[in-house]
Amino acid sequence: MDTMHGFLVPTYTLHDFDDGEECKVVRMIFQMSRVPYEFKHVHRDDYILEDYPFYALPTLEMNERKYGSVLSICRHLAWRYNLSGKTAYDDAQVDDIAEKVFEVRMKIKNWIDHIEHAADHACDEECTEEIAPRILTNTLFPCLERMLKSAASCWLVGHTMTWVDLLVACLVNPIIYHRPKLLQDFPLLYLHNEKVAHHDDLVGFLYHVRTRKFQDKK
C-alpha cells in the first residue's frame, strides 16, 4: 500500500546549482502542474559528483530515487501531469523536437551563458557572434518556424501546450531578450515565446517579451 501511494503521490526534491538555469524547464512543469517540490541548492565548490546519476546536475529525487537526465525527467513529469502529446504520434513528435532543441542548447550553452553574463562564465571561441547565431538562424529556428506554421494550433504539437513548448521557450527567451534581431525572420517563433512568457502560471520564469507586430513578407 505504501509503495502504491508513493507511486501515485510522490515527493520530489530537485537538485541543481544555485542559479537553477539548467533545471528551469523542470521547475516550469512543476509550476504548470501545481505540484509541490523542494529545491535543493547545490554549491559548485563543495558538491560530490558521485551523489548524482551520471555525475551531473540537475537531478530529480523522487521518493528517494534519483534521476539525472533533463529530458527523461521532463518526459516522466509530463506523463504524470498531462503535458505529453495526446496521441502516440504526437508524443513521438514532442520527443523528436525536444531531442534536437536540447542538442542545440548544449552546443551553444557557453554562448548563452556569455550573453546572460552568467557567474563564473569563461569565454571561449563559442562566445563569438558567429558560431551560435549561425546554428540558430540557419538550422534550428527555420525548423521550428516551419513546424509552427504547419501546426494545428499556436503550440508546436497538437492543440494544447506540451513540455516541449516550455523547453523551446527556455532556449529562445534569453535570445529574444539579449539578441532580438536573431528572431526578426521568425515571427511565429517569437509569438510562441511571447505566449509562454505571458502565461499566467509562468510569471517570473522568463524575461518579459514585448508585444511585437511583424510585417507580412510578399
Short mmCIF file of C-alpha atoms in Angstrom, two decimals:
data_model
loop_
_atom_site.label_atom_id
_atom_site.label_comp_id
_atom_site.label_asym_id
_atom_site.label_seq_id
_atom_site.Cartn_x
_atom_site.Cartn_y
_atom_site.Cartn_z
CA MET A 1 0.00 0.00 0.00
CA ASP A 2 2.80 2.42 0.89
CA THR A 3 4.56 1.63 -2.38
CA MET A 4 1.40 2.26 -4.39
CA HIS A 5 0.72 5.51 -2.51
CA GLY A 6 4.29 6.65 -3.19
CA PHE A 7 3.84 5.97 -6.88
CA LEU A 8 0.59 7.92 -7.04
CA VAL A 9 1.64 10.80 -4.79
CA PRO A 10 5.44 11.07 -4.98
CA THR A 11 7.57 13.54 -3.11
CA TYR A 12 10.08 15.49 -5.16
CA THR A 13 13.42 17.13 -4.44
CA LEU A 14 15.10 18.92 -7.32
CA HIS A 15 18.88 19.29 -7.02
CA ASP A 16 20.73 21.91 -9.04
CA PHE A 17 23.31 24.67 -8.77
CA ASP A 18 22.31 27.95 -7.17
CA ASP A 19 21.30 29.67 -10.41
CA GLY A 20 18.98 26.78 -11.30
CA GLU A 21 19.19 27.62 -15.00
CA GLU A 22 19.55 24.09 -16.34
CA CYS A 23 16.52 22.85 -14.43
CA LYS A 24 14.26 25.77 -15.32
CA VAL A 25 12.11 23.68 -17.66
CA VAL A 26 11.58 21.12 -14.87
CA ARG A 27 10.51 23.86 -12.45
CA MET A 28 8.13 25.22 -15.08
CA ILE A 29 6.49 21.80 -15.42
CA PHE A 30 6.02 21.67 -11.64
CA GLN A 31 4.56 25.18 -11.70
CA MET A 32 2.19 24.45 -14.58
CA SER A 33 1.04 21.29 -12.82
CA ARG A 34 0.80 22.96 -9.38
CA VAL A 35 2.92 20.20 -7.89
CA PRO A 36 4.90 20.96 -4.71
CA TYR A 37 8.59 20.15 -4.61
CA GLU A 38 11.71 21.04 -2.66
CA PHE A 39 14.59 22.78 -4.39
CA LYS A 40 17.97 21.83 -3.01
CA HIS A 41 20.65 24.40 -3.82
CA VAL A 42 23.98 22.80 -4.68
CA HIS A 43 27.17 24.83 -4.35
CA ARG A 44 29.61 24.35 -7.19
CA ASP A 45 32.62 24.25 -4.87
CA ASP A 46 31.51 21.57 -2.45
CA TYR A 47 29.28 19.02 -4.10
CA ILE A 48 30.17 15.35 -4.58
CA LEU A 49 29.77 14.07 -8.13
CA GLU A 50 29.13 10.51 -7.01
CA ASP A 51 25.95 11.65 -5.25
CA TYR A 52 24.24 12.17 -8.59
CA PRO A 53 23.40 9.88 -11.53
CA PHE A 54 25.89 10.26 -14.39
CA TYR A 55 27.84 12.69 -12.16
CA ALA A 56 25.72 15.56 -13.40
CA LEU A 57 23.09 18.08 -12.38
CA PRO A 58 20.21 18.77 -12.38
CA THR A 59 18.90 15.66 -10.64
CA LEU A 60 15.36 14.90 -9.57
CA GLU A 61 14.92 12.86 -6.41
CA MET A 62 11.56 11.12 -6.43
CA ASN A 63 10.64 9.02 -3.40
CA GLU A 64 14.36 8.76 -2.58
CA ARG A 65 15.33 7.59 -6.08
CA LYS A 66 17.44 9.93 -8.21
CA TYR A 67 17.05 10.59 -11.93
CA GLY A 68 19.72 12.53 -13.76
CA SER A 69 18.72 13.44 -17.31
CA VAL A 70 16.80 16.65 -18.03
CA LEU A 71 14.87 15.13 -20.91
CA SER A 72 13.96 11.92 -19.07
CA ILE A 73 12.85 13.96 -16.04
CA CYS A 74 10.67 16.13 -18.27
CA ARG A 75 9.16 13.13 -20.06
CA HIS A 76 8.26 11.43 -16.80
CA LEU A 77 6.72 14.52 -15.21
CA ALA A 78 4.86 15.35 -18.43
CA TRP A 79 3.44 11.83 -18.50
CA ARG A 80 2.26 12.19 -14.89
CA TYR A 81 0.83 15.68 -15.25
CA ASN A 82 -0.71 15.74 -18.70
CA LEU A 83 1.91 17.75 -20.57
CA SER A 84 2.78 14.99 -23.06
CA GLY A 85 1.42 14.59 -26.55
CA LYS A 86 -2.19 13.40 -26.59
CA THR A 87 -1.51 10.53 -29.00
CA ALA A 88 1.43 8.19 -29.53
CA TYR A 89 2.22 10.05 -32.76
CA ASP A 90 2.11 13.44 -31.04
CA ASP A 91 4.27 12.20 -28.18
CA ALA A 92 6.87 10.90 -30.63
CA GLN A 93 6.90 14.33 -32.30
CA VAL A 94 7.34 16.02 -28.91
CA ASP A 95 10.34 13.79 -28.22
CA ASP A 96 11.77 14.42 -31.68
CA ILE A 97 11.67 18.21 -31.24
CA ALA A 98 12.95 18.02 -27.66
CA GLU A 99 15.99 15.96 -28.60
CA LYS A 100 17.05 18.43 -31.29
CA VAL A 101 16.39 21.53 -29.18
CA PHE A 102 18.32 20.13 -26.24
CA GLU A 103 21.20 19.10 -28.52
CA VAL A 104 21.44 22.68 -29.81
CA ARG A 105 21.12 24.03 -26.28
CA MET A 106 24.17 22.02 -25.24
CA LYS A 107 26.14 23.16 -28.30
CA ILE A 108 25.55 26.85 -27.62
CA LYS A 109 25.38 26.73 -23.82
CA ASN A 110 28.57 28.74 -23.38
CA TRP A 111 27.29 31.47 -25.72
CA ILE A 112 24.00 31.61 -23.78
CA ASP A 113 25.99 31.99 -20.55
CA HIS A 114 28.02 34.71 -22.26
CA ILE A 115 25.03 36.82 -23.33
CA GLU A 116 23.39 36.23 -19.93
CA HIS A 117 26.57 37.35 -18.12
CA ALA A 118 26.44 34.18 -16.05
CA ALA A 119 28.58 33.95 -12.93
CA ASP A 120 31.85 32.02 -13.28
CA HIS A 121 31.50 32.09 -17.06
CA ALA A 122 34.72 31.60 -19.02
CA CYS A 123 34.66 32.77 -22.64
CA ASP A 124 35.95 30.60 -25.45
CA GLU A 125 35.67 30.53 -29.23
CA GLU A 126 31.97 29.60 -28.99
CA CYS A 127 31.21 33.00 -27.45
CA THR A 128 31.71 34.87 -30.71
CA GLU A 129 28.72 36.32 -32.56
CA GLU A 130 29.22 33.88 -35.42
CA ILE A 131 29.02 30.23 -34.42
CA ALA A 132 25.95 30.08 -32.14
CA PRO A 133 23.80 32.59 -34.08
CA ARG A 134 24.56 30.70 -37.29
CA ILE A 135 23.42 27.40 -35.75
CA LEU A 136 20.21 29.05 -34.62
CA THR A 137 19.27 31.08 -37.68
CA ASN A 138 20.44 28.57 -40.30
CA THR A 139 19.16 25.37 -38.72
CA LEU A 140 17.06 25.33 -35.56
CA PHE A 141 14.95 28.46 -35.92
CA PRO A 142 13.85 27.72 -39.52
CA CYS A 143 12.82 24.20 -38.48
CA LEU A 144 10.78 25.45 -35.52
CA GLU A 145 9.20 28.22 -37.62
CA ARG A 146 8.15 25.64 -40.22
CA MET A 147 6.65 23.41 -37.55
CA LEU A 148 4.67 26.27 -36.05
CA LYS A 149 3.42 27.28 -39.48
CA SER A 150 2.06 23.79 -40.15
CA ALA A 151 0.87 23.16 -36.57
CA ALA A 152 -2.78 22.65 -35.73
CA SER A 153 -2.66 25.41 -33.12
CA CYS A 154 -0.29 28.01 -31.66
CA TRP A 155 1.58 25.18 -29.91
CA LEU A 156 4.26 23.04 -31.51
CA VAL A 157 2.37 19.74 -31.23
CA GLY A 158 -1.36 19.24 -31.01
CA HIS A 159 -3.91 21.66 -29.61
CA THR A 160 -2.54 22.15 -26.08
CA MET A 161 0.76 23.15 -24.54
CA THR A 162 3.24 20.31 -24.04
CA TRP A 163 6.53 20.23 -22.21
CA VAL A 164 8.43 20.77 -25.45
CA ASP A 165 6.84 24.23 -25.72
CA LEU A 166 8.42 25.01 -22.34
CA LEU A 167 11.78 23.60 -23.42
CA VAL A 168 11.81 25.70 -26.58
CA ALA A 169 10.79 28.79 -24.60
CA CYS A 170 13.68 28.31 -22.16
CA LEU A 171 16.13 28.34 -25.07
CA VAL A 172 14.58 31.14 -27.14
CA ASN A 173 13.62 33.56 -24.36
CA PRO A 174 17.08 34.86 -23.37
CA ILE A 175 17.95 35.18 -27.06
CA ILE A 176 14.90 37.38 -27.64
CA TYR A 177 15.89 39.47 -24.63
CA HIS A 178 19.58 39.91 -25.48
CA ARG A 179 19.69 39.40 -29.27
CA PRO A 180 16.17 40.20 -30.58
CA LYS A 181 17.36 40.71 -34.16
CA LEU A 182 18.04 36.99 -34.44
CA LEU A 183 14.25 36.45 -34.35
CA GLN A 184 13.32 39.05 -36.98
CA ASP A 185 12.77 36.40 -39.65
CA PHE A 186 10.92 34.01 -37.34
CA PRO A 187 7.67 35.73 -36.29
CA LEU A 188 5.82 32.58 -35.27
CA LEU A 189 8.66 31.50 -33.01
CA TYR A 190 8.71 34.96 -31.44
CA LEU A 191 4.94 34.88 -30.86
CA HIS A 192 5.21 31.36 -29.43
CA ASN A 193 7.73 32.60 -26.88
CA GLU A 194 5.56 35.59 -26.07
CA LYS A 195 2.61 33.27 -25.35
CA VAL A 196 4.65 31.07 -22.99
CA ALA A 197 6.34 34.01 -21.25
CA HIS A 198 2.97 35.70 -20.62
CA HIS A 199 1.23 32.56 -19.36
CA ASP A 200 -0.46 33.25 -16.01
CA ASP A 201 1.13 30.22 -14.35
CA LEU A 202 4.67 31.05 -15.52
CA VAL A 203 5.09 34.66 -14.43
CA GLY A 204 8.66 35.28 -13.29
CA PHE A 205 10.26 32.31 -15.02
CA LEU A 206 11.13 34.05 -18.29
CA TYR A 207 12.03 37.54 -19.43
CA HIS A 208 9.05 39.65 -20.41
CA VAL A 209 8.55 39.53 -24.17
CA ARG A 210 7.15 42.75 -25.55
CA THR A 211 4.27 42.51 -27.96
CA ARG A 212 5.59 42.92 -31.47
CA LYS A 213 3.92 43.23 -34.84
CA PHE A 214 5.58 41.64 -37.83
CA GLN A 215 5.12 42.81 -41.38
CA ASP A 216 3.90 40.25 -43.85
CA LYS A 217 6.52 39.34 -46.41
CA LYS A 218 5.42 39.49 -50.01
#
